[in-house]
mmCIF file of C-alpha atoms in Angstrom:
data_model
loop_
_atom_site.group_PDB
_atom_site.id
_atom_site.type_symbol
_atom_site.label_atom_id
_atom_site.label_comp_id
_atom_site.label_asym_id
_atom_site.label_seq_id
_atom_site.Cartn_x
_atom_site.Cartn_y
_atom_site.Cartn_z
ATOM 1 C CA MET A 185 16.513 15.759 -32.110
ATOM 2 C CA LYS A 186 16.579 12.317 -30.592
ATOM 3 C CA VAL A 187 14.452 11.880 -27.459
ATOM 4 C CA THR A 188 13.485 8.720 -25.603
ATOM 5 C CA ILE A 189 9.921 8.611 -24.317
ATOM 6 C CA ASN A 190 9.016 5.720 -22.016
ATOM 7 C CA GLY A 191 11.926 3.731 -23.340
ATOM 8 C CA ALA A 192 11.149 4.271 -27.041
ATOM 9 C CA ALA A 193 13.655 6.372 -28.975
ATOM 10 C CA GLY A 194 12.213 8.781 -31.525
ATOM 11 C CA GLU A 195 12.752 12.028 -33.418
ATOM 12 C CA LEU A 196 11.073 15.213 -32.251
ATOM 13 C CA PRO A 197 11.435 18.743 -33.650
ATOM 14 C CA ASP A 198 13.975 20.947 -31.886
ATOM 15 C CA GLY A 199 12.366 22.928 -29.091
ATOM 16 C CA THR A 200 9.626 20.385 -28.395
ATOM 17 C CA THR A 201 8.215 21.008 -24.929
ATOM 18 C CA VAL A 202 7.361 18.471 -22.246
ATOM 19 C CA ALA A 203 3.666 19.265 -22.795
ATOM 20 C CA GLU A 204 3.993 18.420 -26.499
ATOM 21 C CA ALA A 205 5.885 15.223 -25.746
ATOM 22 C CA VAL A 206 3.159 14.101 -23.332
ATOM 23 C CA ARG A 207 0.516 14.782 -25.986
ATOM 24 C CA THR A 208 2.185 12.231 -28.276
ATOM 25 C CA LEU A 209 1.001 9.630 -25.734
ATOM 26 C CA THR A 210 -2.159 11.004 -24.179
ATOM 27 C CA ALA A 211 -4.531 13.954 -24.107
ATOM 28 C CA LEU A 212 -4.837 13.498 -20.348
ATOM 29 C CA THR A 213 -3.021 15.730 -17.918
ATOM 30 C CA SER A 214 -4.608 14.668 -14.637
ATOM 31 C CA GLY A 215 -3.262 11.477 -13.118
ATOM 32 C CA VAL A 216 -0.077 11.814 -15.158
ATOM 33 C CA ALA A 217 3.441 12.738 -14.059
ATOM 34 C CA VAL A 218 6.626 13.357 -16.012
ATOM 35 C CA ALA A 219 10.304 12.973 -15.240
ATOM 36 C CA VAL A 220 13.029 14.148 -17.594
ATOM 37 C CA ASN A 221 16.377 12.505 -16.948
ATOM 38 C CA ASP A 222 15.101 11.277 -13.563
ATOM 39 C CA VAL A 223 13.945 14.714 -12.391
ATOM 40 C CA VAL A 224 10.229 15.418 -11.949
ATOM 41 C CA VAL A 225 8.860 18.209 -14.137
ATOM 42 C CA SER A 226 5.801 19.633 -12.398
ATOM 43 C CA LYS A 227 2.646 20.091 -14.441
ATOM 44 C CA GLY A 228 2.905 23.863 -14.257
ATOM 45 C CA ALA A 229 6.274 23.707 -16.015
ATOM 46 C CA TRP A 230 5.355 21.323 -18.862
ATOM 47 C CA LYS A 231 4.715 24.100 -21.402
ATOM 48 C CA SER A 232 7.759 26.131 -20.510
ATOM 49 C CA THR A 233 10.213 23.225 -20.380
ATOM 50 C CA SER A 234 11.878 22.404 -23.681
ATOM 51 C CA LEU A 235 13.472 19.042 -24.271
ATOM 52 C CA ALA A 236 17.069 18.652 -25.373
ATOM 53 C CA GLU A 237 18.941 16.119 -27.489
ATOM 54 C CA ASN A 238 19.100 12.665 -25.862
ATOM 55 C CA ASP A 239 16.668 13.525 -23.067
ATOM 56 C CA ARG A 240 14.992 10.570 -21.400
ATOM 57 C CA VAL A 241 11.331 11.318 -20.743
ATOM 58 C CA GLU A 242 9.224 9.125 -18.486
ATOM 59 C CA VAL A 243 5.462 9.605 -18.533
ATOM 60 C CA LEU A 244 3.799 7.711 -15.702
ATOM 61 C CA THR A 245 0.301 7.080 -14.474
ATOM 62 C CA ALA A 246 -1.372 4.985 -11.795
ATOM 63 C CA VAL A 247 -2.210 1.358 -12.556
ATOM 64 C CA GLN A 248 -3.578 -1.522 -10.500
ATOM 65 C CA GLY A 249 -1.015 -2.681 -8.011
ATOM 66 C CA GLY A 250 0.009 -3.350 -4.454
ATOM 67 C CA MET B 166 -17.266 0.992 23.851
ATOM 68 C CA ASN B 167 -18.919 2.824 21.063
ATOM 69 C CA GLU B 168 -17.744 1.334 17.774
ATOM 70 C CA ALA B 169 -17.977 4.740 16.138
ATOM 71 C CA ASP B 170 -15.182 5.946 18.423
ATOM 72 C CA ASP B 171 -12.794 3.249 17.231
ATOM 73 C CA VAL B 172 -11.218 4.997 14.288
ATOM 74 C CA LEU B 173 -7.840 4.432 12.726
ATOM 75 C CA VAL B 174 -5.776 7.616 12.681
ATOM 76 C CA LEU B 175 -3.151 7.424 9.992
ATOM 77 C CA GLY B 176 -1.069 10.392 8.903
ATOM 78 C CA GLY B 177 -3.494 12.667 10.737
ATOM 79 C CA GLU B 178 -6.493 11.314 8.808
ATOM 80 C CA LYS B 179 -9.304 9.267 10.312
ATOM 81 C CA PHE B 180 -10.502 5.989 8.845
ATOM 82 C CA THR B 181 -13.470 3.923 9.955
ATOM 83 C CA SER B 182 -12.322 0.874 7.994
ATOM 84 C CA ARG B 183 -9.173 -0.919 9.110
ATOM 85 C CA LEU B 184 -8.908 -2.865 5.902
ATOM 86 C CA ILE B 185 -6.663 -1.307 3.276
ATOM 87 C CA MET B 186 -7.083 -2.904 -0.116
ATOM 88 C CA GLY B 187 -4.533 -3.207 -2.854
ATOM 89 C CA THR B 188 -5.748 -3.184 -6.423
ATOM 90 C CA GLY B 189 -3.204 -5.590 -7.933
ATOM 91 C CA GLY B 190 -4.251 -8.859 -9.490
ATOM 92 C CA ALA B 191 -7.914 -8.191 -10.227
ATOM 93 C CA PRO B 192 -8.975 -9.718 -13.560
ATOM 94 C CA SER B 193 -10.903 -6.561 -14.535
ATOM 95 C CA LEU B 194 -11.779 -3.117 -13.258
ATOM 96 C CA ASP B 195 -15.369 -4.280 -12.875
ATOM 97 C CA VAL B 196 -14.384 -7.152 -10.572
ATOM 98 C CA LEU B 197 -12.112 -4.769 -8.680
ATOM 99 C CA ASP B 198 -14.891 -2.232 -8.314
ATOM 100 C CA ARG B 199 -17.259 -4.745 -6.749
ATOM 101 C CA ALA B 200 -14.546 -6.169 -4.477
ATOM 102 C CA LEU B 201 -13.620 -2.685 -3.256
ATOM 103 C CA GLU B 202 -17.221 -1.941 -2.439
ATOM 104 C CA ALA B 203 -17.656 -5.237 -0.575
ATOM 105 C CA SER B 204 -14.442 -4.648 1.381
ATOM 106 C CA GLY B 205 -15.628 -1.309 2.738
ATOM 107 C CA THR B 206 -12.091 0.024 2.317
ATOM 108 C CA GLU B 207 -11.384 3.752 2.458
ATOM 109 C CA LEU B 208 -7.750 3.582 1.358
ATOM 110 C CA THR B 209 -6.396 1.688 -1.616
ATOM 111 C CA THR B 210 -2.965 1.228 -3.157
ATOM 112 C CA VAL B 211 -2.022 1.768 -6.778
ATOM 113 C CA ALA B 212 1.287 1.368 -8.592
ATOM 114 C CA MET B 213 2.992 3.885 -10.885
ATOM 115 C CA ARG B 214 3.866 2.671 -14.370
ATOM 116 C CA ARG B 215 4.677 4.050 -17.804
ATOM 117 C CA LEU B 216 1.544 5.386 -19.450
ATOM 118 C CA ASP B 217 0.287 2.966 -22.092
ATOM 119 C CA PRO B 218 -1.913 4.775 -24.656
ATOM 120 C CA ALA B 219 -3.587 1.455 -25.551
ATOM 121 C CA VAL B 220 -5.063 0.933 -22.084
ATOM 122 C CA GLN B 221 -8.711 1.903 -21.716
ATOM 123 C CA GLY B 222 -10.169 2.898 -18.346
ATOM 124 C CA SER B 223 -8.218 3.697 -15.238
ATOM 125 C CA VAL B 224 -8.145 2.362 -11.731
ATOM 126 C CA LEU B 225 -8.246 6.023 -10.696
ATOM 127 C CA ASP B 226 -11.751 6.362 -12.161
ATOM 128 C CA VAL B 227 -12.924 3.483 -9.975
ATOM 129 C CA LEU B 228 -11.402 4.995 -6.839
ATOM 130 C CA ARG B 229 -12.794 8.431 -7.612
ATOM 131 C CA ARG B 230 -16.273 7.015 -8.139
ATOM 132 C CA ARG B 231 -16.118 5.111 -4.864
ATOM 133 C CA ASN B 232 -14.574 8.079 -3.045
ATOM 134 C CA ILE B 233 -11.649 5.925 -1.884
ATOM 135 C CA ARG B 234 -8.422 7.643 -0.948
ATOM 136 C CA VAL B 235 -5.490 6.630 -3.136
ATOM 137 C CA LEU B 236 -2.209 5.360 -1.704
ATOM 138 C CA PRO B 237 0.498 5.141 -4.364
ATOM 139 C CA ASN B 238 3.205 2.558 -3.829
ATOM 140 C CA THR B 239 6.765 2.294 -5.076
ATOM 141 C CA ALA B 240 6.420 -1.342 -6.122
ATOM 142 C CA GLY B 241 9.051 -2.473 -8.575
ATOM 143 C CA CYS B 242 11.804 -0.293 -7.112
ATOM 144 C CA PHE B 243 15.068 -1.914 -6.076
ATOM 145 C CA THR B 244 16.932 1.157 -4.825
ATOM 146 C CA ALA B 245 16.193 4.123 -2.601
ATOM 147 C CA GLY B 246 16.796 6.447 -5.531
ATOM 148 C CA GLU B 247 14.181 4.728 -7.691
ATOM 149 C CA ALA B 248 11.697 4.740 -4.835
ATOM 150 C CA VAL B 249 12.181 8.448 -4.091
ATOM 151 C CA LEU B 250 11.695 9.360 -7.766
ATOM 152 C CA THR B 251 8.618 7.132 -8.005
ATOM 153 C CA ALA B 252 7.123 8.703 -4.880
ATOM 154 C CA ARG B 253 7.713 12.182 -6.297
ATOM 155 C CA LEU B 254 6.084 11.211 -9.586
ATOM 156 C CA ALA B 255 3.135 9.763 -7.689
ATOM 157 C CA ARG B 256 2.807 12.967 -5.687
ATOM 158 C CA GLU B 257 2.740 14.951 -8.903
ATOM 159 C CA ALA B 258 0.297 12.648 -10.694
ATOM 160 C CA LEU B 259 -2.085 11.899 -7.836
ATOM 161 C CA GLU B 260 -1.780 15.044 -5.730
ATOM 162 C CA THR B 261 -1.053 13.141 -2.541
ATOM 163 C CA ASN B 262 2.033 13.202 -0.357
ATOM 164 C CA TRP B 263 1.227 9.740 0.991
ATOM 165 C CA VAL B 264 3.339 6.844 -0.186
ATOM 166 C CA LYS B 265 3.539 3.160 0.543
ATOM 167 C CA LEU B 266 7.297 2.762 0.434
ATOM 168 C CA GLU B 267 8.251 -0.563 -1.046
ATOM 169 C CA VAL B 268 11.864 -1.301 -2.024
ATOM 170 C CA ILE B 269 12.352 -4.935 -2.841
ATOM 171 C CA ALA B 270 15.541 -6.965 -2.609
ATOM 172 C CA ASP B 271 14.950 -9.503 -5.367
ATOM 173 C CA GLU B 272 12.285 -10.684 -7.791
ATOM 174 C CA ARG B 273 12.002 -14.218 -6.466
ATOM 175 C CA THR B 274 10.993 -13.422 -2.878
ATOM 176 C CA LEU B 275 9.935 -9.775 -3.279
ATOM 177 C CA LEU B 276 11.193 -9.369 0.278
ATOM 178 C CA PRO B 277 11.839 -5.745 1.261
ATOM 179 C CA ASP B 278 15.426 -4.464 1.305
ATOM 180 C CA PRO B 279 15.843 -2.932 4.769
ATOM 181 C CA ILE B 280 18.869 -0.759 3.935
ATOM 182 C CA GLU B 281 17.378 0.826 0.818
ATOM 183 C CA THR B 282 13.983 1.158 2.520
ATOM 184 C CA PHE B 283 15.458 3.044 5.460
ATOM 185 C CA ASP B 284 17.495 5.306 3.191
ATOM 186 C CA ALA B 285 14.434 6.121 1.081
ATOM 187 C CA ALA B 286 12.269 6.656 4.170
ATOM 188 C CA GLU B 287 14.643 9.279 5.559
ATOM 189 C CA ARG B 288 14.753 11.129 2.245
ATOM 190 C CA LEU B 289 10.989 11.031 1.748
ATOM 191 C CA VAL B 290 10.210 12.172 5.300
ATOM 192 C CA ALA B 291 12.614 15.080 4.771
ATOM 193 C CA ASP B 292 10.755 15.871 1.536
ATOM 194 C CA GLY B 293 7.421 16.127 3.359
ATOM 195 C CA PHE B 294 5.932 12.745 2.541
ATOM 196 C CA VAL B 295 3.662 10.682 4.773
ATOM 197 C CA VAL B 296 5.718 7.509 4.567
ATOM 198 C CA LEU B 297 4.220 4.061 5.129
ATOM 199 C CA PRO B 298 7.088 1.589 4.721
ATOM 200 C CA TYR B 299 6.664 -2.076 3.844
ATOM 201 C CA ILE B 300 9.203 -4.051 5.906
ATOM 202 C CA GLY B 301 10.072 -7.519 7.113
ATOM 203 C CA ASP B 302 8.779 -8.611 10.510
ATOM 204 C CA ASP B 303 11.746 -6.913 12.177
ATOM 205 C CA PRO B 304 11.020 -5.057 15.441
ATOM 206 C CA ALA B 305 14.365 -3.216 15.393
ATOM 207 C CA LEU B 306 13.858 -1.857 11.880
ATOM 208 C CA ALA B 307 10.269 -0.919 12.717
ATOM 209 C CA ARG B 308 11.500 1.133 15.650
ATOM 210 C CA ARG B 309 14.175 2.846 13.572
ATOM 211 C CA LEU B 310 11.659 3.766 10.878
ATOM 212 C CA GLU B 311 9.287 5.190 13.455
ATOM 213 C CA GLN B 312 12.139 7.277 14.873
ATOM 214 C CA ALA B 313 12.920 8.431 11.328
ATOM 215 C CA GLY B 314 9.428 9.923 11.133
ATOM 216 C CA CYS B 315 7.389 7.310 9.283
ATOM 217 C CA ALA B 316 3.628 7.618 9.815
ATOM 218 C CA ALA B 317 3.186 3.852 10.230
ATOM 219 C CA VAL B 318 5.113 0.634 9.842
ATOM 220 C CA MET B 319 3.891 -2.176 7.647
ATOM 221 C CA PRO B 320 5.504 -5.516 8.465
ATOM 222 C CA LEU B 321 4.800 -8.510 6.279
ATOM 223 C CA GLY B 322 3.071 -11.627 7.479
ATOM 224 C CA ALA B 323 4.688 -13.622 4.659
ATOM 225 C CA PRO B 324 6.020 -12.835 1.165
ATOM 226 C CA ILE B 325 3.782 -10.831 -1.183
ATOM 227 C CA GLY B 326 1.140 -12.962 -2.853
ATOM 228 C CA SER B 327 2.206 -16.111 -0.994
ATOM 229 C CA GLY B 328 -0.962 -16.484 1.048
ATOM 230 C CA LEU B 329 1.127 -18.116 3.773
ATOM 231 C CA GLY B 330 -0.460 -16.074 6.539
ATOM 232 C CA ILE B 331 1.493 -14.712 9.503
ATOM 233 C CA ARG B 332 4.656 -16.800 9.735
ATOM 234 C CA ASN B 333 5.982 -15.114 12.863
ATOM 235 C CA PRO B 334 3.187 -13.853 15.095
ATOM 236 C CA HIS B 335 5.655 -13.268 17.920
ATOM 237 C CA SER B 336 7.614 -10.694 15.910
ATOM 238 C CA ILE B 337 4.415 -8.925 14.895
ATOM 239 C CA GLU B 338 3.451 -8.721 18.578
ATOM 240 C CA LEU B 339 6.862 -7.294 19.460
ATOM 241 C CA ILE B 340 6.480 -4.632 16.763
ATOM 242 C CA VAL B 341 2.987 -3.770 18.012
ATOM 243 C CA GLU B 342 4.128 -3.530 21.643
ATOM 244 C CA ALA B 343 6.922 -1.096 20.852
ATOM 245 C CA ALA B 344 5.226 1.056 18.221
ATOM 246 C CA SER B 345 3.472 4.334 18.838
ATOM 247 C CA VAL B 346 2.585 4.733 15.157
ATOM 248 C CA PRO B 347 -0.009 2.429 13.559
ATOM 249 C CA VAL B 348 1.170 -1.068 12.644
ATOM 250 C CA ILE B 349 -0.354 -2.359 9.426
ATOM 251 C CA LEU B 350 0.044 -6.028 8.590
ATOM 252 C CA ASP B 351 1.011 -6.021 4.947
ATOM 253 C CA ALA B 352 1.432 -9.023 2.651
ATOM 254 C CA GLY B 353 0.997 -12.723 3.153
ATOM 255 C CA VAL B 354 -2.679 -12.806 4.069
ATOM 256 C CA GLY B 355 -4.295 -15.819 2.394
ATOM 257 C CA THR B 356 -7.707 -16.033 3.967
ATOM 258 C CA ALA B 357 -9.962 -14.401 6.513
ATOM 259 C CA SER B 358 -8.465 -16.057 9.605
ATOM 260 C CA ASP B 359 -5.059 -14.533 8.747
ATOM 261 C CA ALA B 360 -6.580 -11.047 8.756
ATOM 262 C CA ALA B 361 -8.403 -11.729 12.016
ATOM 263 C CA LEU B 362 -5.174 -12.985 13.597
ATOM 264 C CA ALA B 363 -3.338 -9.817 12.563
ATOM 265 C CA MET B 364 -5.909 -7.715 14.366
ATOM 266 C CA GLU B 365 -5.920 -10.022 17.410
ATOM 267 C CA LEU B 366 -2.156 -9.594 17.618
ATOM 268 C CA GLY B 367 -2.774 -5.865 17.946
ATOM 269 C CA CYS B 368 -2.196 -4.582 14.444
ATOM 270 C CA ASP B 369 -4.088 -1.385 13.687
ATOM 271 C CA ALA B 370 -5.017 -2.375 10.149
ATOM 272 C CA VAL B 371 -4.460 -4.987 7.453
ATOM 273 C CA LEU B 372 -3.356 -4.335 3.890
ATOM 274 C CA LEU B 373 -4.102 -7.056 1.375
ATOM 275 C CA ALA B 374 -4.744 -7.484 -2.312
ATOM 276 C CA THR B 375 -4.018 -10.896 -3.781
ATOM 277 C CA ALA B 376 -6.077 -12.791 -1.206
ATOM 278 C CA VAL B 377 -9.131 -10.964 -2.544
ATOM 279 C CA THR B 378 -8.348 -10.198 -6.163
ATOM 280 C CA ARG B 379 -7.191 -13.742 -6.989
ATOM 281 C CA ALA B 380 -9.797 -15.542 -4.897
ATOM 282 C CA GLN B 381 -12.280 -17.583 -6.898
ATOM 283 C CA ARG B 382 -14.978 -15.114 -5.833
ATOM 284 C CA PRO B 383 -13.236 -11.798 -5.118
ATOM 285 C CA GLU B 384 -16.332 -9.931 -4.001
ATOM 286 C CA LEU B 385 -17.231 -12.601 -1.453
ATOM 287 C CA MET B 386 -13.661 -12.793 -0.144
ATOM 288 C CA ALA B 387 -13.596 -9.002 0.195
ATOM 289 C CA ALA B 388 -16.690 -9.202 2.390
ATOM 290 C CA ALA B 389 -15.051 -12.014 4.378
ATOM 291 C CA MET B 390 -11.934 -9.895 4.933
ATOM 292 C CA ARG B 391 -14.024 -6.954 6.065
ATOM 293 C CA SER B 392 -15.763 -9.140 8.648
ATOM 294 C CA ALA B 393 -12.494 -10.758 9.715
ATOM 295 C CA VAL B 394 -10.762 -7.433 10.326
ATOM 296 C CA GLU B 395 -13.743 -6.164 12.287
ATOM 297 C CA ALA B 396 -13.995 -9.403 14.299
ATOM 298 C CA GLY B 397 -10.268 -9.457 15.058
ATOM 299 C CA ARG B 398 -10.336 -5.826 16.134
ATOM 300 C CA MET B 399 -13.304 -6.381 18.437
ATOM 301 C CA ALA B 400 -11.682 -9.496 19.921
ATOM 302 C CA LYS B 401 -8.489 -7.540 20.600
ATOM 303 C CA LEU B 402 -10.420 -4.750 22.298
ATOM 304 C CA ALA B 403 -12.549 -7.257 24.224
ATOM 305 C CA GLY B 404 -9.481 -8.969 25.683
ATOM 306 C CA ARG B 405 -9.147 -12.691 25.182
ATOM 307 C CA ILE B 406 -9.094 -15.145 28.089
ATOM 308 C CA PRO B 407 -5.717 -16.510 29.110
ATOM 309 C CA ARG B 408 -4.677 -19.835 27.629
ATOM 310 C CA ARG B 409 -4.507 -22.645 30.204
ATOM 311 C CA ARG B 410 -3.378 -26.221 30.060
ATOM 312 C CA TYR B 411 -6.434 -27.796 31.648
ATOM 313 C CA ALA B 412 -10.169 -27.289 31.696
ATOM 314 C CA GLU B 413 -11.939 -24.710 33.750
ATOM 315 C CA ALA B 414 -15.599 -25.541 34.300
ATOM 316 C CA SER B 415 -17.985 -23.021 32.894
ATOM 317 C CA SER B 416 -20.903 -24.408 34.887
ATOM 318 C CA PRO B 417 -21.254 -23.910 38.664
ATOM 319 C CA SER B 418 -19.089 -26.344 40.607
ATOM 320 C CA LEU B 419 -21.712 -27.110 43.286
ATOM 321 C CA PRO B 420 -22.987 -30.706 43.149
ATOM 322 C CA ARG B 421 -26.144 -31.193 41.180
ATOM 323 C CA PHE B 422 -27.565 -33.479 43.910
ATOM 324 C CA ALA B 423 -27.457 -32.660 47.596
#
């Protein structure tokens, strides 16, 4: 299925979870937050939340700023 | 008065330092680390951005090591909706319900959009956030945001990164006079005298980044800002003499010769 992660479109197997999608970017879990289609998915729900076709996943962390 | 009693209470938390540092603009995490230490800050802003797997080291490691509380901002947001989502992501990532609310109107001035900021503030307060909004030097908006439940108001001295100092001290004074939440002068500070002036005007704290991180010697400027904020605070508490048009002798007025 087609999923966009941080603006980059790619193919992921059907049923890929948020946790698995995050792992394509980083092994970290602390200091990281995820939104799918502009809705926050809390860390506790990463493993139980499956992505769907055309989902937009944003994986954010803190950087220098402000 | 005992200096130890003069603490800043912000969102129910106590801070000894009245200098809040931003982390933007530092050439490296090492330079940032030393500047943060020299500043004595206990609260420091970070921005939320897409995770880049290529980036090594994190500003969060520096803050954790220095035991500095993290204040996520919503920099880069143009709408209330973006800011609310960013704040929620920051809460999830950083395990804090504090947010520096920043909704900008345009890229050229980076001036805050008052309508979007107010909208976002109401939504974030309702969602349980401790909201610290970045605003123009507008006493009416400051009052409305306080009434909406914001934990502080953060008027600018001048546009972000401009180093132009406090362009409208009178408005800052009006905000301070009316506010019962802390007033934090945010943005525009260029050098130490700007930070001292903010405190002399009655601000409760100063938030700055660029003035330190882009100074030729960031660590030294951080120390200067720390001293300036402390000096301005003490001068405010001490109570300055009134301004007068003509001299007033400071020596006894009796004639020296009988």
